[in-house]
mmCIF file of C-alpha atoms and ligand atoms in Angstrom:
data_model
loop_
_atom_site.group_PDB
_atom_site.id
_atom_site.type_symbol
_atom_site.label_atom_id
_atom_site.label_comp_id
_atom_site.label_asym_id
_atom_site.label_seq_id
_atom_site.Cartn_x
_atom_site.Cartn_y
_atom_site.Cartn_z
ATOM 1 C CA MET A 132 -7.872 10.469 -22.104
ATOM 2 C CA LYS A 133 -4.908 9.273 -24.155
ATOM 3 C CA ILE A 134 -2.783 6.271 -23.238
ATOM 4 C CA VAL A 135 0.905 6.650 -24.035
ATOM 5 C CA LEU A 136 2.422 3.197 -24.591
ATOM 6 C CA GLY A 137 5.696 3.212 -22.666
ATOM 7 C CA PRO A 138 8.258 0.861 -24.263
ATOM 8 C CA ALA A 139 8.319 -1.336 -21.128
ATOM 9 C CA SER A 140 4.528 -1.869 -21.007
ATOM 10 C CA THR A 141 3.216 -1.661 -24.568
ATOM 11 C CA GLU A 142 0.881 -4.662 -24.290
ATOM 12 C CA LEU A 143 -0.499 -3.710 -20.882
ATOM 13 C CA GLY A 144 -1.042 -0.155 -22.134
ATOM 14 C CA MET A 145 -3.019 -1.476 -25.116
ATOM 15 C CA ARG A 146 -5.145 -3.692 -22.864
ATOM 16 C CA ILE A 147 -5.913 -0.713 -20.591
ATOM 17 C CA ALA A 148 -6.796 1.485 -23.587
ATOM 18 C CA GLU A 149 -9.144 -1.210 -24.890
ATOM 19 C CA ILE A 150 -10.984 -1.369 -21.564
ATOM 20 C CA LEU A 151 -11.279 2.428 -21.438
ATOM 21 C CA ASN A 152 -12.007 2.770 -25.132
ATOM 22 C CA SER A 153 -9.215 5.382 -25.223
ATOM 23 C CA GLU A 154 -6.855 6.328 -27.992
ATOM 24 C CA THR A 155 -3.306 4.999 -27.706
ATOM 25 C CA VAL A 156 -0.193 7.022 -28.469
ATOM 26 C CA PRO A 157 2.816 4.983 -29.650
ATOM 27 C CA VAL A 158 6.314 5.830 -28.490
ATOM 28 C CA PHE A 159 9.461 5.444 -30.532
ATOM 29 C CA SER A 160 12.436 4.563 -28.365
ATOM 30 C CA LYS A 161 16.066 3.700 -28.882
ATOM 31 C CA THR A 162 19.305 3.478 -26.970
ATOM 32 C CA PHE A 163 22.273 5.484 -28.184
ATOM 33 C CA PRO A 164 25.633 3.703 -28.574
ATOM 34 C CA ASP A 165 26.793 5.241 -25.285
ATOM 35 C CA GLY A 166 23.767 3.797 -23.439
ATOM 36 C CA GLU A 167 21.639 6.957 -23.232
ATOM 37 C CA SER A 168 17.890 6.635 -23.797
ATOM 38 C CA TYR A 169 15.838 8.404 -26.469
ATOM 39 C CA VAL A 170 12.038 8.558 -26.704
ATOM 40 C CA ARG A 171 9.596 10.302 -29.011
ATOM 41 C CA ILE A 172 5.850 10.418 -28.377
ATOM 42 C CA GLU A 173 4.262 9.848 -31.781
ATOM 43 C CA GLY A 174 0.923 11.568 -31.288
ATOM 44 C CA ASN A 175 -0.820 14.723 -30.145
ATOM 45 C CA VAL A 176 -1.466 15.018 -26.400
ATOM 46 C CA LYS A 177 -2.311 18.731 -26.373
ATOM 47 C CA SER A 178 -4.934 19.538 -23.693
ATOM 48 C CA GLU A 179 -5.431 15.799 -23.047
ATOM 49 C CA GLU A 180 -5.526 13.847 -19.810
ATOM 50 C CA THR A 181 -2.369 11.893 -20.611
ATOM 51 C CA VAL A 182 -1.589 8.527 -19.050
ATOM 52 C CA ILE A 183 1.868 7.051 -19.526
ATOM 53 C CA VAL A 184 2.043 3.298 -18.883
ATOM 54 C CA GLN A 185 5.574 2.202 -18.070
ATOM 55 C CA THR A 186 6.701 -0.437 -15.610
ATOM 56 C CA THR A 187 10.174 -0.011 -14.123
ATOM 57 C CA SER A 188 11.399 -3.578 -13.776
ATOM 58 C CA PRO A 189 14.985 -4.290 -14.909
ATOM 59 C CA PRO A 190 16.652 -2.563 -16.647
ATOM 60 C CA GLN A 191 15.060 -0.204 -14.122
ATOM 61 C CA ASN A 192 17.434 2.719 -14.477
ATOM 62 C CA SER A 193 16.899 3.150 -18.200
ATOM 63 C CA ARG A 194 13.152 2.537 -17.814
ATOM 64 C CA LEU A 195 12.950 5.267 -15.179
ATOM 65 C CA VAL A 196 14.823 7.620 -17.483
ATOM 66 C CA GLN A 197 12.459 6.696 -20.354
ATOM 67 C CA LEU A 198 9.514 7.487 -18.065
ATOM 68 C CA ALA A 199 10.982 10.855 -17.146
ATOM 69 C CA LEU A 200 11.668 11.628 -20.810
ATOM 70 C CA MET A 201 8.110 10.676 -21.829
ATOM 71 C CA ALA A 202 6.717 12.931 -19.074
ATOM 72 C CA ASP A 203 8.896 15.796 -20.259
ATOM 73 C CA ALA A 204 7.804 15.225 -23.864
ATOM 74 C CA ALA A 205 4.123 15.097 -22.840
ATOM 75 C CA LYS A 206 4.452 18.349 -20.918
ATOM 76 C CA ARG A 207 6.185 19.990 -23.888
ATOM 77 C CA GLY A 208 3.301 18.693 -26.013
ATOM 78 C CA LYS A 209 0.986 20.660 -23.659
ATOM 79 C CA ALA A 210 -0.695 17.666 -22.042
ATOM 80 C CA LYS A 211 -3.329 18.747 -19.504
ATOM 81 C CA LYS A 212 -2.318 16.345 -16.756
ATOM 82 C CA VAL A 213 0.342 13.651 -16.871
ATOM 83 C CA THR A 214 -0.450 10.501 -14.905
ATOM 84 C CA ALA A 215 2.154 7.768 -14.764
ATOM 85 C CA VAL A 216 0.918 4.194 -14.418
ATOM 86 C CA VAL A 217 3.939 2.356 -13.038
ATOM 87 C CA PRO A 218 2.793 -1.148 -12.055
ATOM 88 C CA TYR A 219 6.197 -2.168 -10.674
ATOM 89 C CA LEU A 220 7.770 0.807 -8.998
ATOM 90 C CA ALA A 221 11.538 0.383 -8.869
ATOM 91 C CA TYR A 222 13.444 1.401 -5.746
ATOM 92 C CA ALA A 223 10.309 1.077 -3.580
ATOM 93 C CA ARG A 224 11.947 -1.401 -1.214
ATOM 94 C CA GLN A 225 14.462 1.213 -0.040
ATOM 95 C CA ASP A 226 11.760 3.327 1.560
ATOM 96 C CA ARG A 227 13.671 4.187 4.722
ATOM 97 C CA VAL A 228 17.210 4.498 5.993
ATOM 98 C CA PHE A 229 18.155 1.036 7.277
ATOM 99 C CA LEU A 230 21.904 1.677 7.660
ATOM 100 C CA GLU A 231 23.552 5.023 8.306
ATOM 101 C CA GLY A 232 24.556 6.846 5.138
ATOM 102 C CA GLU A 233 21.833 5.340 2.940
ATOM 103 C CA ALA A 234 19.360 7.243 0.742
ATOM 104 C CA VAL A 235 15.583 6.905 0.867
ATOM 105 C CA SER A 236 15.726 5.813 -2.748
ATOM 106 C CA ILE A 237 12.012 5.842 -3.506
ATOM 107 C CA GLU A 238 11.674 9.457 -2.345
ATOM 108 C CA ALA A 239 14.612 10.500 -4.516
ATOM 109 C CA VAL A 240 12.999 8.746 -7.508
ATOM 110 C CA ALA A 241 9.632 10.450 -6.848
ATOM 111 C CA LYS A 242 11.308 13.875 -6.761
ATOM 112 C CA MET A 243 13.007 13.167 -10.099
ATOM 113 C CA LEU A 244 9.689 12.124 -11.670
ATOM 114 C CA ARG A 245 7.987 15.247 -10.348
ATOM 115 C CA ALA A 246 10.734 17.423 -11.810
ATOM 116 C CA ALA A 247 10.271 15.688 -15.169
ATOM 117 C CA GLY A 248 6.565 16.589 -15.295
ATOM 118 C CA ILE A 249 4.578 13.802 -13.665
ATOM 119 C CA ASP A 250 1.463 15.118 -11.886
ATOM 120 C CA ALA A 251 0.092 11.861 -10.470
ATOM 121 C CA LEU A 252 1.082 8.230 -10.216
ATOM 122 C CA ILE A 253 -0.713 4.905 -9.972
ATOM 123 C CA THR A 254 1.174 1.805 -8.884
ATOM 124 C CA VAL A 255 0.277 -1.713 -7.791
ATOM 125 C CA ASN A 256 1.094 -3.464 -4.511
ATOM 126 C CA VAL A 257 3.961 -1.146 -3.755
ATOM 127 C CA HIS A 258 6.239 -2.529 -1.066
ATOM 128 C CA HIS A 259 4.989 -0.198 1.703
ATOM 129 C CA GLU A 260 2.020 1.998 0.858
ATOM 130 C CA GLU A 261 3.061 4.583 3.462
ATOM 131 C CA ALA A 262 6.067 5.462 1.281
ATOM 132 C CA LEU A 263 3.658 7.116 -1.179
ATOM 133 C CA GLU A 264 2.550 9.651 1.442
ATOM 134 C CA LYS A 265 5.840 11.473 1.035
ATOM 135 C CA PHE A 266 5.556 11.752 -2.758
ATOM 136 C CA PRO A 267 5.429 15.321 -4.120
ATOM 137 C CA PHE A 268 2.280 14.448 -6.148
ATOM 138 C CA GLU A 269 -0.887 12.418 -5.770
ATOM 139 C CA ALA A 270 0.054 8.725 -5.694
ATOM 140 C CA LYS A 271 -2.329 5.776 -5.534
ATOM 141 C CA ASN A 272 -1.622 2.160 -4.723
ATOM 142 C CA LEU A 273 -3.845 -0.625 -6.088
ATOM 143 C CA SER A 274 -3.966 -4.246 -4.967
ATOM 144 C CA ALA A 275 -3.963 -7.091 -7.474
ATOM 145 C CA ILE A 276 -4.293 -9.796 -4.825
ATOM 146 C CA SER A 277 -8.010 -10.421 -5.422
ATOM 147 C CA PHE A 278 -7.264 -11.063 -9.110
ATOM 148 C CA LEU A 279 -4.519 -13.560 -8.226
ATOM 149 C CA ALA A 280 -6.766 -15.254 -5.660
ATOM 150 C CA GLU A 281 -9.583 -15.507 -8.215
ATOM 151 C CA TYR A 282 -7.145 -17.224 -10.583
ATOM 152 C CA PHE A 283 -6.490 -19.943 -8.012
ATOM 153 C CA LYS A 284 -10.164 -20.188 -7.084
ATOM 154 C CA GLY A 285 -10.844 -20.869 -10.749
ATOM 155 C CA LYS A 286 -8.303 -23.697 -10.592
ATOM 156 C CA GLU A 287 -10.334 -25.481 -7.937
ATOM 157 C CA LEU A 288 -8.177 -24.315 -5.063
ATOM 158 C CA GLU A 289 -11.161 -23.004 -3.170
ATOM 159 C CA GLY A 290 -10.495 -23.474 0.545
ATOM 160 C CA ALA A 291 -6.695 -23.524 0.096
ATOM 161 C CA PHE A 292 -4.612 -21.964 2.871
ATOM 162 C CA ALA A 293 -3.384 -18.465 1.919
ATOM 163 C CA LEU A 294 0.082 -17.776 3.251
ATOM 164 C CA ALA A 295 2.209 -14.641 3.505
ATOM 165 C CA PRO A 296 5.945 -15.427 3.515
ATOM 166 C CA ASP A 297 6.560 -12.575 5.967
ATOM 167 C CA LYS A 298 4.624 -10.299 8.272
ATOM 168 C CA GLY A 299 4.652 -7.420 5.759
ATOM 169 C CA ALA A 300 2.699 -9.543 3.287
ATOM 170 C CA THR A 301 -0.007 -10.479 5.829
ATOM 171 C CA TYR A 302 -2.574 -8.176 4.257
ATOM 172 C CA MET A 303 -2.189 -10.101 1.001
ATOM 173 C CA ALA A 304 -2.861 -13.456 2.667
ATOM 174 C CA GLU A 305 -5.865 -11.950 4.421
ATOM 175 C CA GLN A 306 -7.301 -10.491 1.184
ATOM 176 C CA ALA A 307 -6.677 -13.776 -0.665
ATOM 177 C CA GLY A 308 -8.041 -15.872 2.224
ATOM 178 C CA LYS A 309 -11.371 -14.080 1.969
ATOM 179 C CA ILE A 310 -11.656 -15.044 -1.693
ATOM 180 C CA LEU A 311 -10.332 -18.581 -1.399
ATOM 181 C CA GLY A 312 -12.527 -19.159 1.624
ATOM 182 C CA GLY A 313 -9.877 -20.992 3.651
ATOM 183 C CA GLU A 314 -7.621 -20.005 6.528
ATOM 184 C CA TRP A 315 -4.681 -17.660 6.207
ATOM 185 C CA GLY A 316 -1.454 -16.991 8.084
ATOM 186 C CA TYR A 317 2.092 -15.702 7.841
ATOM 187 C CA LEU A 318 5.670 -16.802 8.409
ATOM 188 C CA GLU A 319 8.306 -14.887 10.349
ATOM 189 C CA LYS A 320 11.097 -13.907 7.943
ATOM 190 C CA ARG A 321 14.451 -12.373 8.757
ATOM 191 C CA ARG A 322 16.872 -10.973 6.192
ATOM 192 C CA ASP A 323 20.506 -10.189 6.949
ATOM 193 C CA ARG A 324 20.914 -6.557 5.843
ATOM 194 C CA TYR A 325 24.548 -7.162 4.835
ATOM 195 C CA THR A 326 24.467 -10.608 3.173
ATOM 196 C CA GLY A 327 20.817 -10.634 1.986
ATOM 197 C CA GLN A 328 20.458 -14.177 3.431
ATOM 198 C CA VAL A 329 16.839 -15.048 4.283
ATOM 199 C CA SER A 330 15.678 -17.267 7.169
ATOM 200 C CA VAL A 331 12.060 -18.189 7.842
ATOM 201 C CA GLU A 332 10.360 -19.605 10.942
ATOM 202 C CA LYS A 333 7.015 -21.351 10.934
ATOM 203 C CA GLY A 334 4.027 -19.519 12.390
ATOM 204 C CA LYS A 335 1.181 -20.777 14.543
ATOM 205 C CA PHE A 336 -0.969 -22.547 11.965
ATOM 206 C CA ASP A 337 -1.622 -26.005 10.647
ATOM 207 C CA VAL A 338 -1.220 -26.777 6.948
ATOM 208 C CA LYS A 339 -0.766 -30.555 7.250
ATOM 209 C CA ASP A 340 -2.150 -32.285 4.148
ATOM 210 C CA LYS A 341 -3.505 -28.960 2.871
ATOM 211 C CA ALA A 342 -2.976 -27.070 -0.363
ATOM 212 C CA VAL A 343 -1.243 -23.751 0.288
ATOM 213 C CA VAL A 344 -0.980 -20.690 -1.947
ATOM 214 C CA ILE A 345 1.839 -18.283 -1.014
ATOM 215 C CA PHE A 346 1.101 -14.631 -1.844
ATOM 216 C CA ASP A 347 3.881 -12.041 -2.074
ATOM 217 C CA ASP A 348 4.367 -8.683 -3.749
ATOM 218 C CA ILE A 349 7.694 -9.449 -5.417
ATOM 219 C CA ILE A 350 9.689 -12.515 -6.341
ATOM 220 C CA SER A 351 13.219 -11.341 -6.972
ATOM 221 C CA THR A 352 15.937 -13.930 -6.289
ATOM 222 C CA GLY A 353 13.324 -16.402 -5.074
ATOM 223 C CA GLY A 354 15.112 -16.744 -1.709
ATOM 224 C CA THR A 355 12.000 -15.827 0.289
ATOM 225 C CA ILE A 356 9.707 -18.248 -1.535
ATOM 226 C CA VAL A 357 12.218 -21.116 -1.507
ATOM 227 C CA ALA A 358 12.666 -20.712 2.266
ATOM 228 C CA ALA A 359 8.874 -20.578 2.741
ATOM 229 C CA ILE A 360 8.280 -23.714 0.652
ATOM 230 C CA LYS A 361 10.938 -25.555 2.654
ATOM 231 C CA VAL A 362 9.154 -24.755 5.920
ATOM 232 C CA LEU A 363 5.739 -25.643 4.456
ATOM 233 C CA LYS A 364 6.998 -29.018 3.255
ATOM 234 C CA GLU A 365 8.570 -29.712 6.667
ATOM 235 C CA ILE A 366 5.236 -29.146 8.376
ATOM 236 C CA GLY A 367 3.362 -31.388 5.967
ATOM 237 C CA ALA A 368 1.743 -29.122 3.354
ATOM 238 C CA GLU A 369 0.411 -31.308 0.556
ATOM 239 C CA LYS A 370 0.826 -28.946 -2.403
ATOM 240 C CA VAL A 371 2.301 -25.451 -2.597
ATOM 241 C CA TYR A 372 1.389 -22.843 -5.217
ATOM 242 C CA VAL A 373 3.033 -19.444 -5.559
ATOM 243 C CA ALA A 374 1.430 -16.108 -6.497
ATOM 244 C CA CYS A 375 3.143 -12.769 -6.794
ATOM 245 C CA VAL A 376 2.219 -9.416 -8.256
ATOM 246 C CA HIS A 377 5.649 -8.568 -9.640
ATOM 247 C CA PRO A 378 7.518 -11.568 -11.087
ATOM 248 C CA LEU A 379 11.018 -10.135 -11.319
ATOM 249 C CA LEU A 380 12.407 -13.698 -11.303
ATOM 250 C CA ILE A 381 16.068 -12.742 -11.336
ATOM 251 C CA GLY A 382 18.588 -15.357 -12.545
ATOM 252 C CA ASP A 383 17.509 -18.922 -11.764
ATOM 253 C CA ALA A 384 14.773 -17.890 -9.292
ATOM 254 C CA GLU A 385 12.051 -19.770 -11.142
ATOM 255 C CA LYS A 386 14.096 -22.968 -11.373
ATOM 256 C CA ARG A 387 14.903 -22.832 -7.656
ATOM 257 C CA ILE A 388 11.240 -22.345 -6.736
ATOM 258 C CA VAL A 389 10.136 -25.254 -8.929
ATOM 259 C CA GLU A 390 12.919 -27.448 -7.531
ATOM 260 C CA ALA A 391 11.795 -26.527 -4.014
ATOM 261 C CA GLY A 392 8.449 -28.131 -4.861
ATOM 262 C CA ALA A 393 6.094 -25.411 -6.164
ATOM 263 C CA GLU A 394 3.266 -26.758 -8.315
ATOM 264 C CA GLU A 395 2.825 -23.468 -10.197
ATOM 265 C CA ILE A 396 4.084 -19.885 -10.140
ATOM 266 C CA VAL A 397 1.630 -17.172 -11.135
ATOM 267 C CA GLY A 398 2.355 -13.489 -11.602
ATOM 268 C CA THR A 399 0.743 -10.492 -13.275
ATOM 269 C CA ASP A 400 1.648 -8.557 -16.407
ATOM 270 C CA SER A 401 3.158 -5.868 -14.174
ATOM 271 C CA ILE A 402 6.329 -7.480 -15.480
ATOM 272 C CA PRO A 403 5.620 -9.437 -18.661
ATOM 273 C CA SER A 404 6.872 -13.029 -18.476
ATOM 274 C CA HIS A 405 5.560 -16.526 -19.120
ATOM 275 C CA VAL A 406 4.231 -16.649 -15.542
ATOM 276 C CA SER A 407 2.196 -13.450 -16.124
ATOM 277 C CA LYS A 408 -1.143 -15.236 -16.290
ATOM 278 C CA VAL A 409 -3.180 -12.471 -14.633
ATOM 279 C CA SER A 410 -3.622 -9.068 -16.271
ATOM 280 C CA LEU A 411 -3.651 -5.824 -14.314
ATOM 281 C CA ALA A 412 -5.600 -4.067 -17.084
ATOM 282 C CA PRO A 413 -9.079 -4.345 -15.467
ATOM 283 C CA LEU A 414 -7.728 -3.119 -12.109
ATOM 284 C CA ILE A 415 -5.844 -0.175 -13.615
ATOM 285 C CA GLY A 416 -8.651 0.610 -16.066
ATOM 286 C CA ARG A 417 -11.098 0.891 -13.158
ATOM 287 C CA ALA A 418 -8.753 3.238 -11.277
ATOM 288 C CA LEU A 419 -8.263 5.435 -14.346
ATOM 289 C CA LYS A 420 -12.030 5.693 -14.841
ATOM 290 C CA GLU A 421 -12.225 7.212 -11.364
ATOM 291 C CA LEU A 422 -9.582 9.871 -12.092
HETATM 292 C C1 LIG B 539 10.237 -8.344 0.786
HETATM 293 O O1 LIG B 539 9.852 -8.117 1.916
HETATM 294 C C2 LIG B 539 9.326 -8.607 -0.363
HETATM 295 O O2 LIG B 539 7.995 -8.644 0.030
HETATM 296 C C3 LIG B 539 9.667 -9.895 -1.068
HETATM 297 O O3 LIG B 539 9.420 -10.989 -0.206
HETATM 298 C C4 LIG B 539 11.112 -9.907 -1.475
HETATM 299 O O4 LIG B 539 11.419 -8.738 -2.154
HETATM 300 C C5 LIG B 539 11.412 -11.094 -2.351
HETATM 301 O O5 LIG B 539 12.776 -11.093 -2.649
HETATM 302 P P1 LIG B 539 13.537 -12.440 -2.932
HETATM 303 O O6 LIG B 539 12.762 -13.164 -3.985
HETATM 304 O O7 LIG B 539 14.888 -12.000 -3.403
HETATM 305 O O8 LIG B 539 13.614 -13.193 -1.651
#
């Protein structure tokens, strides 16, 4: 197996290769003056199980194009099978038609990747796993929640309350709750489809004087987490910690979350940032071993 180091995930790709004891293949990339992407795989992938590691966080459009170009190059280089490891899968939140006239963006993206030469895909905590069922190739979703929960357990937060900021994230709170050994619950969140405004209502649980860890898949603008922290503080939570798989942290999201009262924000290296304290390499390495 050869690990192609996509320009968006070079370090993660190297960590995965180290775990698997696999050879890495560097990629030269550049952007032309008109904004078009260029990639060149600098190694031989002929007859190899070829794994391209490339997250698609912002700038997601050019990173998706880079991924498609790397898949095309690998296929031209006669790779045996091309598997894309895309920890953060862009466009996954638009996985249905919410308003008339919309696209199912994630399906359109999957079709483009298939056309480019991708035979299989591995992602992590995709927004709705069911979306992968419609992909035109084998697609697997992994969960990094146990790794995030272990991080907090190691910080003496054993027994902390695990909270999902909305119903869709309940499975994450449940998975984390089992590791932290405390209770878990979720908040009711509503988002205005036109303005994007988030409102959160408290659920039926008691967090008074307790430490709470919020678990979510994505932090984008931070609106969801800020609203959740506000509710938790109102109902007497002692300390609030925040964990997410994909720390997009757009604009001043981090500042707003800290100002709302979060003790710490922890993410994974799905999207490299200074909050990426948990690596996905062991999780992805294990999945690749099973290929
Ligand atoms: C939505 O349901 C997701 O799970 C996240 O809660 C959401 O994408 C976070 O976005 P933001 O940080 O902009 O509120």
